[in-house]
CSV table of C-alpha atoms in Angstrom, one decimal:
chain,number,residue,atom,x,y,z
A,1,UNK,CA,78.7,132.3,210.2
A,2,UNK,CA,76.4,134.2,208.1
A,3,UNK,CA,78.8,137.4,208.8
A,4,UNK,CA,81.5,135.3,207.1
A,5,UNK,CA,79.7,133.7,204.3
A,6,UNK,CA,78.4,137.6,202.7
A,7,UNK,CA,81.9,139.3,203.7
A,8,UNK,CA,83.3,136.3,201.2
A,9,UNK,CA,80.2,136.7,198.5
A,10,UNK,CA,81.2,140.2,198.3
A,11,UNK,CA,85.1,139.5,197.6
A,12,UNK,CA,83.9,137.7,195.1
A,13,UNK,CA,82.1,139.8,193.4
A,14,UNK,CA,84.6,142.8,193.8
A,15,UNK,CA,86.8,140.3,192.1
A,16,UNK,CA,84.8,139.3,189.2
A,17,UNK,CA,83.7,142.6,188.7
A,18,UNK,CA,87.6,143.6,188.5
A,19,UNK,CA,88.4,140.8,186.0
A,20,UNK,CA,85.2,141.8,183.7
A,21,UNK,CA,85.8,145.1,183.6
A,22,UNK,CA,89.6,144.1,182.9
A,23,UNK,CA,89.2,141.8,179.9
A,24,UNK,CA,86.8,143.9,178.8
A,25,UNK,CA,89.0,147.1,178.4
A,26,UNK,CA,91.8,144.6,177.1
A,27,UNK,CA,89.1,143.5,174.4
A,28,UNK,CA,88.0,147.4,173.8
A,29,UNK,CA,91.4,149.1,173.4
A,30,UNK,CA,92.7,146.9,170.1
A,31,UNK,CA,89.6,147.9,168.6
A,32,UNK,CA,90.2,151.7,169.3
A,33,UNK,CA,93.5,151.1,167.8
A,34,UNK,CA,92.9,149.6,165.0
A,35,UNK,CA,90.1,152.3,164.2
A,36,UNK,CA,92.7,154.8,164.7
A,37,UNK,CA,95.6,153.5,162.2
A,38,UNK,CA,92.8,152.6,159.9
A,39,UNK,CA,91.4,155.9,159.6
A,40,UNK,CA,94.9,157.6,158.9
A,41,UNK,CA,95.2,156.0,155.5
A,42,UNK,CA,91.5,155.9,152.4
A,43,UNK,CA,89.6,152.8,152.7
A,44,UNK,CA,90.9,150.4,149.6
A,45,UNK,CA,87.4,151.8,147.7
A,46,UNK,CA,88.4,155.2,147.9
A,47,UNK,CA,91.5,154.8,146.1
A,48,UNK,CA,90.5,152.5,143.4
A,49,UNK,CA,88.4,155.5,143.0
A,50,UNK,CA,91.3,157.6,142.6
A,51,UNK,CA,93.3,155.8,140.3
A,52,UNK,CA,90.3,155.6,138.0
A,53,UNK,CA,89.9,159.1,137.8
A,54,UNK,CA,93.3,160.0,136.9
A,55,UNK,CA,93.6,157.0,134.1
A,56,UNK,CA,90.3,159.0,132.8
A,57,UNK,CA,91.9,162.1,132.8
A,58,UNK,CA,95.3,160.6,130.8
A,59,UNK,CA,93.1,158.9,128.4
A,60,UNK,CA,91.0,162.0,127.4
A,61,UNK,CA,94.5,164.6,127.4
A,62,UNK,CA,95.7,162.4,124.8
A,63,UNK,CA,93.1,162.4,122.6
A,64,UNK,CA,92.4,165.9,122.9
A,65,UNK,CA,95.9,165.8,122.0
A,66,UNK,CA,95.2,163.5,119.0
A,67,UNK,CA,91.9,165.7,117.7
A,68,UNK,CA,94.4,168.8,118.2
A,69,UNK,CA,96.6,167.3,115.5
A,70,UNK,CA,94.2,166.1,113.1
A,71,UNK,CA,92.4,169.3,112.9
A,72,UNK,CA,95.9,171.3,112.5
A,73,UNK,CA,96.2,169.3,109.6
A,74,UNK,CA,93.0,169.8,108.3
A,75,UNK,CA,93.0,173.1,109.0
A,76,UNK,CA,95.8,176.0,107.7
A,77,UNK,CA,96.4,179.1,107.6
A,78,UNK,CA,97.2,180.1,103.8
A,79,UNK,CA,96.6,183.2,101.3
A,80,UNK,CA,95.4,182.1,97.7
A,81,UNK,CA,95.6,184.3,94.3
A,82,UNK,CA,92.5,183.6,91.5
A,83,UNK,CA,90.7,184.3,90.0
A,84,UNK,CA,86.5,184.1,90.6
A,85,UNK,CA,84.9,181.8,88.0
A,86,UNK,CA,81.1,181.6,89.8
A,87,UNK,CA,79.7,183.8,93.0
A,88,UNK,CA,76.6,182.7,94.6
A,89,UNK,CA,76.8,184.9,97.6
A,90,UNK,CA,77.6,183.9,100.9
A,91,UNK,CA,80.5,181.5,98.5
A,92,UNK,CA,82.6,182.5,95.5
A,93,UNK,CA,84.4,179.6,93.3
A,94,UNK,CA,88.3,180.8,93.4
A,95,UNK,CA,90.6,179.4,90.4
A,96,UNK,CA,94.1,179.0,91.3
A,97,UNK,CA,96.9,178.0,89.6
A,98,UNK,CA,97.2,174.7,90.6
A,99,UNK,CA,93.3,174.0,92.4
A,100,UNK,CA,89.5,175.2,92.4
A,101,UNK,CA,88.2,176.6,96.3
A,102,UNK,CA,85.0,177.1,97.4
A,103,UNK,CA,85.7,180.7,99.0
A,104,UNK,CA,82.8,181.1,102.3
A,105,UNK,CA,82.1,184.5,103.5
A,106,UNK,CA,80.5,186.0,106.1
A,107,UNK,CA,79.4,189.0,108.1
A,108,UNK,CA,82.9,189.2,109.2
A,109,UNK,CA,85.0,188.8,106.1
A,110,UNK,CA,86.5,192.4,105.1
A,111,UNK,CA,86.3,193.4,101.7
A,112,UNK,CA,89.3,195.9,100.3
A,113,UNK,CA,91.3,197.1,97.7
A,114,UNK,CA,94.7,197.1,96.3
A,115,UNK,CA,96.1,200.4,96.5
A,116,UNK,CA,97.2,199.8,92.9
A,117,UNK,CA,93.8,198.2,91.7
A,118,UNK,CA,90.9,200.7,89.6
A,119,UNK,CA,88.2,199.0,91.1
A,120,UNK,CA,86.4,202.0,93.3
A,121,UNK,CA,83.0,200.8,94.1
A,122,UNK,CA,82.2,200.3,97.7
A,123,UNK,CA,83.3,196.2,98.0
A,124,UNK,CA,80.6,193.8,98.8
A,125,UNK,CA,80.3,189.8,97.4
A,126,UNK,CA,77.3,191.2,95.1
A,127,UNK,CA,79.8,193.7,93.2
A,128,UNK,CA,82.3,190.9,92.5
A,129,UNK,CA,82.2,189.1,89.4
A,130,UNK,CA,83.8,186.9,87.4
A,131,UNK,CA,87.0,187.4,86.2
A,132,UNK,CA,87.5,189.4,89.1
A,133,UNK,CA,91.4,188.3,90.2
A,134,UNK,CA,91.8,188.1,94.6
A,135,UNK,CA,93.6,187.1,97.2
A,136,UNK,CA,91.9,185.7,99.9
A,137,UNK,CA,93.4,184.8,103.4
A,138,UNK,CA,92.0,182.2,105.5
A,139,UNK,CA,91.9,178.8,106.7
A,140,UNK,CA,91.9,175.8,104.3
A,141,UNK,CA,90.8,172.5,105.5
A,142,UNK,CA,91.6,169.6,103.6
A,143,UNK,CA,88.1,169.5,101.4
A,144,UNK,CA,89.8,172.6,99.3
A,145,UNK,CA,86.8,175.1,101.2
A,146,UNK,CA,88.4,178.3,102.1
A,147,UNK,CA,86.8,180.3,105.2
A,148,UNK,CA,87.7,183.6,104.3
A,149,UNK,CA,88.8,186.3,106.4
A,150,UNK,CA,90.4,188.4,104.4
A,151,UNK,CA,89.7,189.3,100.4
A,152,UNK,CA,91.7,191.9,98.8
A,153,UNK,CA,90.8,192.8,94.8
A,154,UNK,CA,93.9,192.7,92.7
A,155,UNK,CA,94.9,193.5,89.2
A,156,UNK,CA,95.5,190.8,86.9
A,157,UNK,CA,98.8,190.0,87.1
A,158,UNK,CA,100.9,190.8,84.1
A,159,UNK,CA,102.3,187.4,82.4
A,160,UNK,CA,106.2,187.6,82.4
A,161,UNK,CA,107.5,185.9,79.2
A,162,UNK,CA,111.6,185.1,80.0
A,163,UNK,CA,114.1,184.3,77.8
A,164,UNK,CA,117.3,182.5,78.1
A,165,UNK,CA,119.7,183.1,75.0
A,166,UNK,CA,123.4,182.1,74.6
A,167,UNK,CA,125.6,184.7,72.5
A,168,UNK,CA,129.1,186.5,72.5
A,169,UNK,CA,129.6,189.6,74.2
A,170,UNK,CA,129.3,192.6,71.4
A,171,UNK,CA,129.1,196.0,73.6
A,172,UNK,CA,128.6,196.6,77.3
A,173,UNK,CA,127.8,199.7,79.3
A,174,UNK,CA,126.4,200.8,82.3
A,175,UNK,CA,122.8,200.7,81.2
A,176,UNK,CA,122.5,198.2,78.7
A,177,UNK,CA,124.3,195.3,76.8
A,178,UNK,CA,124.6,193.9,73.5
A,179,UNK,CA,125.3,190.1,72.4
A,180,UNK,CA,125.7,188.4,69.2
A,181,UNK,CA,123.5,185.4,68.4
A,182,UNK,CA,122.5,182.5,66.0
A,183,UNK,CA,119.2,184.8,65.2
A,184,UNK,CA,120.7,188.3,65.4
A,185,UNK,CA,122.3,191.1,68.3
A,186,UNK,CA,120.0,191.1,71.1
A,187,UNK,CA,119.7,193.9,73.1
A,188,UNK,CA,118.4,194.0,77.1
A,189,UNK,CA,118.5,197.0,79.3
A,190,UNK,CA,120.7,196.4,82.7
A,191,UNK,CA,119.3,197.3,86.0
A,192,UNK,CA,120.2,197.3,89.8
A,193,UNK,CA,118.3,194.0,90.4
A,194,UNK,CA,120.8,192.4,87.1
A,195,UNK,CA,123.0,190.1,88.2
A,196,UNK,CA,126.4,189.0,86.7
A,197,UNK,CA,127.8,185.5,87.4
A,198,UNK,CA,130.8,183.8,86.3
A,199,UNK,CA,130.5,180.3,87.4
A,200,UNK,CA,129.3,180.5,91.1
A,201,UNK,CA,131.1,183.9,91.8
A,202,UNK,CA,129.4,187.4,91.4
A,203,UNK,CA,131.5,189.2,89.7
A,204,UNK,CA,131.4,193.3,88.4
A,205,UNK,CA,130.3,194.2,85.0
A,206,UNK,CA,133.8,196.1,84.3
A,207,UNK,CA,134.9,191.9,84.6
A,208,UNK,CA,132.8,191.7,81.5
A,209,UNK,CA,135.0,192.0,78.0
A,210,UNK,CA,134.1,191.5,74.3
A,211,UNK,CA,134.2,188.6,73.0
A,212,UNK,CA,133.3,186.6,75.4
A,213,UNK,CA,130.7,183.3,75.7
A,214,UNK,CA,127.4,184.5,77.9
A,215,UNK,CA,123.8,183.2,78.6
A,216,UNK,CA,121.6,185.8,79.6
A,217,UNK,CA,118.4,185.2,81.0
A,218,UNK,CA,115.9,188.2,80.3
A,219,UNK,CA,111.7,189.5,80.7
A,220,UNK,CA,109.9,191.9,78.8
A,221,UNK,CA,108.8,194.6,80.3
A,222,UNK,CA,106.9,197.6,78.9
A,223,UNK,CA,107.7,195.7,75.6
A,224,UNK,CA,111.8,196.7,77.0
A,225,UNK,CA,114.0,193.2,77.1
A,226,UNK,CA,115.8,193.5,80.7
A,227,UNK,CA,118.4,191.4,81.8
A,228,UNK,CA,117.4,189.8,84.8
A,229,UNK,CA,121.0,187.3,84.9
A,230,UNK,CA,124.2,187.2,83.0
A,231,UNK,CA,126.1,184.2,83.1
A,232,UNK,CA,129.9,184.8,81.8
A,233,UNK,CA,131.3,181.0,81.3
A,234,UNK,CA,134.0,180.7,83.5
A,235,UNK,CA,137.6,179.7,82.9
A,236,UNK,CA,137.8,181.7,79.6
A,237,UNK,CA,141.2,183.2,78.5
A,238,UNK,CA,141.2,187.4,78.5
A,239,UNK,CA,140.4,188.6,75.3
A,240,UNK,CA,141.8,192.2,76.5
A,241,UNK,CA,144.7,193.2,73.6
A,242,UNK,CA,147.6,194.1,76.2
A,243,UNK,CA,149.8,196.9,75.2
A,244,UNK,CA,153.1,195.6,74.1
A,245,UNK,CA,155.5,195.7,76.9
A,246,UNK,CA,158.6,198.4,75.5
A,247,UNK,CA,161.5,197.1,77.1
A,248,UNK,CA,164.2,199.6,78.1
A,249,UNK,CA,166.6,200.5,75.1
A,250,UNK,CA,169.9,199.9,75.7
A,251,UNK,CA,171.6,202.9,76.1
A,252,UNK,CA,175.0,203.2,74.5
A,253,UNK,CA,177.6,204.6,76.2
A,254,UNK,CA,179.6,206.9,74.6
A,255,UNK,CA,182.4,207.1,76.0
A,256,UNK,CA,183.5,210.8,76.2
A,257,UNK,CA,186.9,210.6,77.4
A,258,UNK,CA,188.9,213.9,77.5
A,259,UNK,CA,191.7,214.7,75.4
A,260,UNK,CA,194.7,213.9,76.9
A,261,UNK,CA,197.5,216.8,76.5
A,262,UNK,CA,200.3,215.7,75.1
């Protein structure tokens, strides 16, 4: 009896020992799952993460982008002839035609020459002076200050008086030409760089005839007057005297009929 009661403790036990261990690998296996299809893809943190980083990295591109623009336009690339009204080395005050720059120098700014300019001294800021005439290239920023890298000394540039006067034709060759008008004959040399126009079309200066209606446009040059343009007025009749046109003379025939014999 005793025999039969442990033989049927022990079944039981096998058996509730086979159903533990049973649920409890059921309950374990989801979990290993789970862990394993979770692990494949970031944790949710992770990719806020992510995103914030790149919206960072878009928001500072464009305004690097932005800065990049605004300093472009405060910032160019330009040459400037002037002429120096103050130096107080490492700066020069540069007169332009239309605006005043400060000019700032330093130990890499190069100094020169014109090959056509007189001034030989060995170039630094302290032998400049005013009056002195430049061109400086550099960059310009929007506050009219020039940071040179670049200054060349120049001559004074020659001032160009031109003329424009209306007048008739009176003599033209291949070097010079002659017009009548209201104050006088004018005279202005002609050179390769002349140009001859009759209403929008170059034309050659054998087209040009006595007589006729121009407006020339001249300089002075080594106290010479050279035309620098010609301007015949179109649609004006020829003023060229045509030979008269002999027409054939009618010949008369003579009739030379032989004598007959009688």
């Amino acid at each position: 009896m005793k025999l039969k009661r442990l033989k049927l403790v022990v079944i039981l036990v096998t058996l509730s020992s086979f159903f533990l261990l049973n649920r409890l690998f059921n309950s374990l296996y989801p979990i290993y799952a789970k862990e394993a299809t979770t692990s494949s893809s970031p944790p949710p943190e992770s990719s806020d993460i992510k995103l914030k980083i790149e919206e960072l990295k878009s928001q500072i591109a464009s305004k690097a982008a932005k800065l990049k623009q605004e300093i472009n336009k405060k910032i160019q690339n330009k040459a400037l002839v002037g002429e120096i009204i103050s130096v107080d080395d490492p700066k020069l005050t540069l007169q332009t035609k239309l605006k005043t720059y400060t000019v700032i120098t330093n130990e890499y700014t190069v100094l020169s020459n014109s090959s056509s300019n007189k001034f030989k001294k060995a170039l630094t800021l302290k032998t400049l002076s005013e009056g002195n005439n430049l061109v400086v290239l550099g960059d310009v920023d929007d506050n009219n200050s020039l940071n040179a890298k670049k200054i060349i000394v120049i001559n004074k540039p020659e001032s160009i008086e031109r003329q424009i006067n209306l007048g008739k034709v009176e003599e033209i060759t291949a070097k010079s030409i002659k017009i009548a008008t209201s104050g006088g004959t004018l005279k202005a040399a002609i050179t390769s760089e002349t140009q001859l126009l009759e209403g929008s079309k170059e034309i050659a200066f054998s087209d040009m005839e006595e007589g006729k209606s121009v407006i020339i446009s001249s300089i002075f040059k080594d106290k010479e007057r050279i035309a620098k343009l010609i301007f015949l007025k179109p649609n004006q009749p020829s003023l060229k005297t045509k030979p008269k046109e002999t027409t054939p003379s009618s010949k008369t025939s003579t009739s030379s009929g032989k004598n007959k014999k009688i």
